[in-house]
XYZ file of N, CA and C in Angstrom:
228
model
N -21.719 55.933 25.161
C -21.499 55.684 23.763
C -22.081 56.849 22.972
N -21.335 57.292 22.004
C -21.802 58.347 21.115
C -22.759 57.753 20.095
N -23.774 58.532 19.781
C -24.763 58.087 18.803
C -24.136 58.055 17.416
N -24.150 56.890 16.790
C -23.609 56.723 15.449
C -24.732 56.817 14.429
N -24.390 57.190 13.206
C -25.386 57.287 12.142
C -25.945 55.895 11.836
N -27.253 55.798 11.802
C -27.910 54.537 11.487
C -28.053 53.602 12.675
N -27.648 54.027 13.858
C -27.742 53.168 15.039
C -29.197 53.080 15.507
N -29.722 51.872 15.660
C -31.100 51.728 16.148
C -31.253 52.267 17.573
N -32.450 52.718 17.884
C -32.739 53.225 19.226
C -32.444 52.164 20.290
N -32.789 50.925 19.995
C -32.594 49.841 20.955
C -31.117 49.681 21.320
N -30.245 49.828 20.358
C -28.808 49.719 20.608
C -28.312 50.938 21.377
N -28.734 52.110 20.948
C -28.280 53.341 21.604
C -28.675 53.362 23.079
N -29.923 53.082 23.381
C -30.365 53.121 24.773
C -29.823 51.936 25.570
N -29.582 50.825 24.937
C -29.006 49.681 25.640
C -27.576 49.920 26.072
N -26.847 50.722 25.311
C -25.443 50.994 25.629
C -25.230 52.418 26.140
N -26.297 53.068 26.565
C -26.209 54.441 27.059
C -25.263 54.513 28.248
N -24.206 55.288 28.119
C -23.233 55.452 29.193
C -22.130 54.406 29.209
N -22.153 53.473 28.291
C -21.133 52.428 28.216
C -20.250 52.734 27.017
N -18.945 52.851 27.251
C -18.038 53.247 26.181
C -17.132 52.136 25.672
N -17.128 50.987 26.329
C -16.224 49.939 25.874
C -16.945 48.595 25.815
N -16.450 47.758 24.954
C -17.030 46.425 24.777
C -16.884 45.592 26.045
N -15.756 45.743 26.723
C -15.509 44.980 27.944
C -16.531 45.269 29.026
N -16.850 46.528 29.221
C -17.839 46.901 30.237
C -19.215 46.367 29.847
N -19.559 46.450 28.573
C -20.846 45.928 28.110
C -20.932 44.419 28.332
N -19.846 43.708 28.089
C -19.836 42.259 28.322
C -19.977 41.930 29.808
N -19.343 42.731 30.657
C -19.475 42.511 32.105
C -20.929 42.672 32.523
N -21.597 43.724 32.050
C -23.007 43.914 32.375
C -23.852 42.758 31.853
N -23.554 42.290 30.657
C -24.292 41.174 30.079
C -24.162 39.933 30.964
N -22.948 39.596 31.345
C -22.730 38.411 32.168
C -23.274 38.571 33.581
N -23.245 39.790 34.119
C -23.850 40.019 35.439
C -25.354 39.772 35.397
N -25.985 40.178 34.308
C -27.419 39.926 34.152
C -27.709 38.431 34.063
N -26.864 37.704 33.352
C -27.052 36.253 33.249
C -26.906 35.598 34.615
N -25.856 35.943 35.334
C -25.615 35.346 36.658
C -26.735 35.715 37.625
N -27.133 36.981 37.644
C -28.210 37.399 38.545
C -29.534 36.733 38.165
N -29.763 36.506 36.882
C -30.960 35.798 36.452
C -30.966 34.353 36.924
N -29.814 33.715 36.852
C -29.702 32.337 37.329
C -29.929 32.266 38.837
N -29.293 33.179 39.563
C -29.461 33.212 41.026
C -30.917 33.476 41.385
N -31.549 34.414 40.703
C -32.954 34.711 40.977
C -33.856 33.535 40.684
N -33.564 32.814 39.615
C -34.367 31.647 39.269
C -34.226 30.562 40.327
N -33.011 30.303 40.747
C -32.781 29.267 41.763
C -33.391 29.675 43.098
N -33.151 30.920 43.512
C -33.685 31.388 44.792
C -35.209 31.508 44.752
N -35.768 31.600 43.561
C -37.209 31.687 43.422
C -37.937 30.460 43.946
N -37.269 29.336 44.013
C -37.888 28.140 44.579
C -37.991 28.224 46.092
N -37.204 29.103 46.706
C -37.278 29.330 48.150
C -38.237 30.479 48.445
N -38.081 31.564 47.708
C -38.929 32.742 47.865
C -39.464 33.123 46.486
N -40.724 32.875 46.231
C -41.279 33.089 44.882
C -41.094 34.509 44.338
N -40.921 35.494 45.183
C -40.704 36.863 44.698
C -39.411 36.979 43.901
N -38.468 36.117 44.160
C -37.182 36.167 43.465
C -37.287 35.737 42.010
N -38.391 35.110 41.629
C -38.576 34.749 40.223
C -38.601 35.982 39.327
N -38.760 37.156 39.894
C -38.697 38.392 39.105
C -37.321 38.555 38.468
N -36.316 37.911 39.030
C -34.971 37.949 38.473
C -34.869 37.333 37.095
N -35.870 36.562 36.693
C -35.878 35.969 35.360
C -35.874 37.071 34.299
N -36.432 38.219 34.641
C -36.440 39.346 33.719
C -35.058 39.829 33.334
N -34.067 39.510 34.143
C -32.702 39.907 33.824
C -32.156 39.179 32.599
N -32.742 38.046 32.253
C -32.331 37.365 31.021
C -32.691 38.214 29.794
N -33.783 38.955 29.885
C -34.136 39.877 28.804
C -33.097 40.985 28.675
N -32.650 41.500 29.809
C -31.622 42.539 29.789
C -30.323 41.999 29.203
N -29.972 40.767 29.546
C -28.757 40.158 28.999
C -28.867 40.005 27.490
N -30.033 39.606 27.014
C -30.243 39.497 25.575
C -30.150 40.849 24.880
N -30.645 41.878 25.534
C -30.577 43.239 24.999
C -29.122 43.686 24.889
N -28.348 43.465 25.934
C -26.920 43.799 25.876
C -26.224 43.027 24.760
N -26.521 41.731 24.659
C -25.890 40.895 23.636
C -26.205 41.418 22.234
N -27.479 41.745 22.002
C -27.877 42.287 20.697
C -27.131 43.589 20.403
N -27.057 44.471 21.384
C -26.404 45.762 21.188
C -24.906 45.588 20.927
N -24.274 44.699 21.657
C -22.844 44.443 21.462
C -22.594 43.922 20.055
N -23.384 42.957 19.624
C -23.209 42.386 18.286
C -23.464 43.416 17.198
N -24.440 44.308 17.393
C -24.715 45.330 16.393
C -23.526 46.275 16.256
N -22.970 46.706 17.380
C -21.820 47.613 17.322
C -20.618 46.903 16.704
N -20.400 45.653 17.037
C -19.291 44.906 16.448
C -19.414 44.834 14.924
N -20.612 44.633 14.429
C -20.811 44.444 12.988
C -20.945 45.755 12.201
N -21.464 46.807 12.846
C -21.829 48.004 12.091
C -21.134 49.291 12.517
N -20.372 49.258 13.561
C -19.810 50.501 14.073
C -18.498 50.192 14.790
N -18.112 51.061 15.683
C -16.897 50.834 16.465
C -17.112 51.317 17.892
N -16.323 50.796 18.792
C -16.394 51.195 20.191
C -15.577 52.465 20.406
N -15.951 53.237 21.421
C -15.295 54.510 21.688
C -13.976 54.374 22.435
N -13.686 53.209 22.944
C -12.501 52.951 23.786
C -11.661 54.154 23.878
């Protein structure tokens, strides 16, 4: 993604290398699914609870997608 005027750092770095809304949504949903799998598998192997952190990444993608939708445009 090209840096747009007024784009927050959080949005720019969250979408670094992503040029389309579709790809960003795929990454967002992959983080959600992997977070769910990690949470469930964490009851078998407690180390997998680290996957809960992927929910933060999904929220970051969601915030960045919504910011671009409201304030800018995708490079498609």
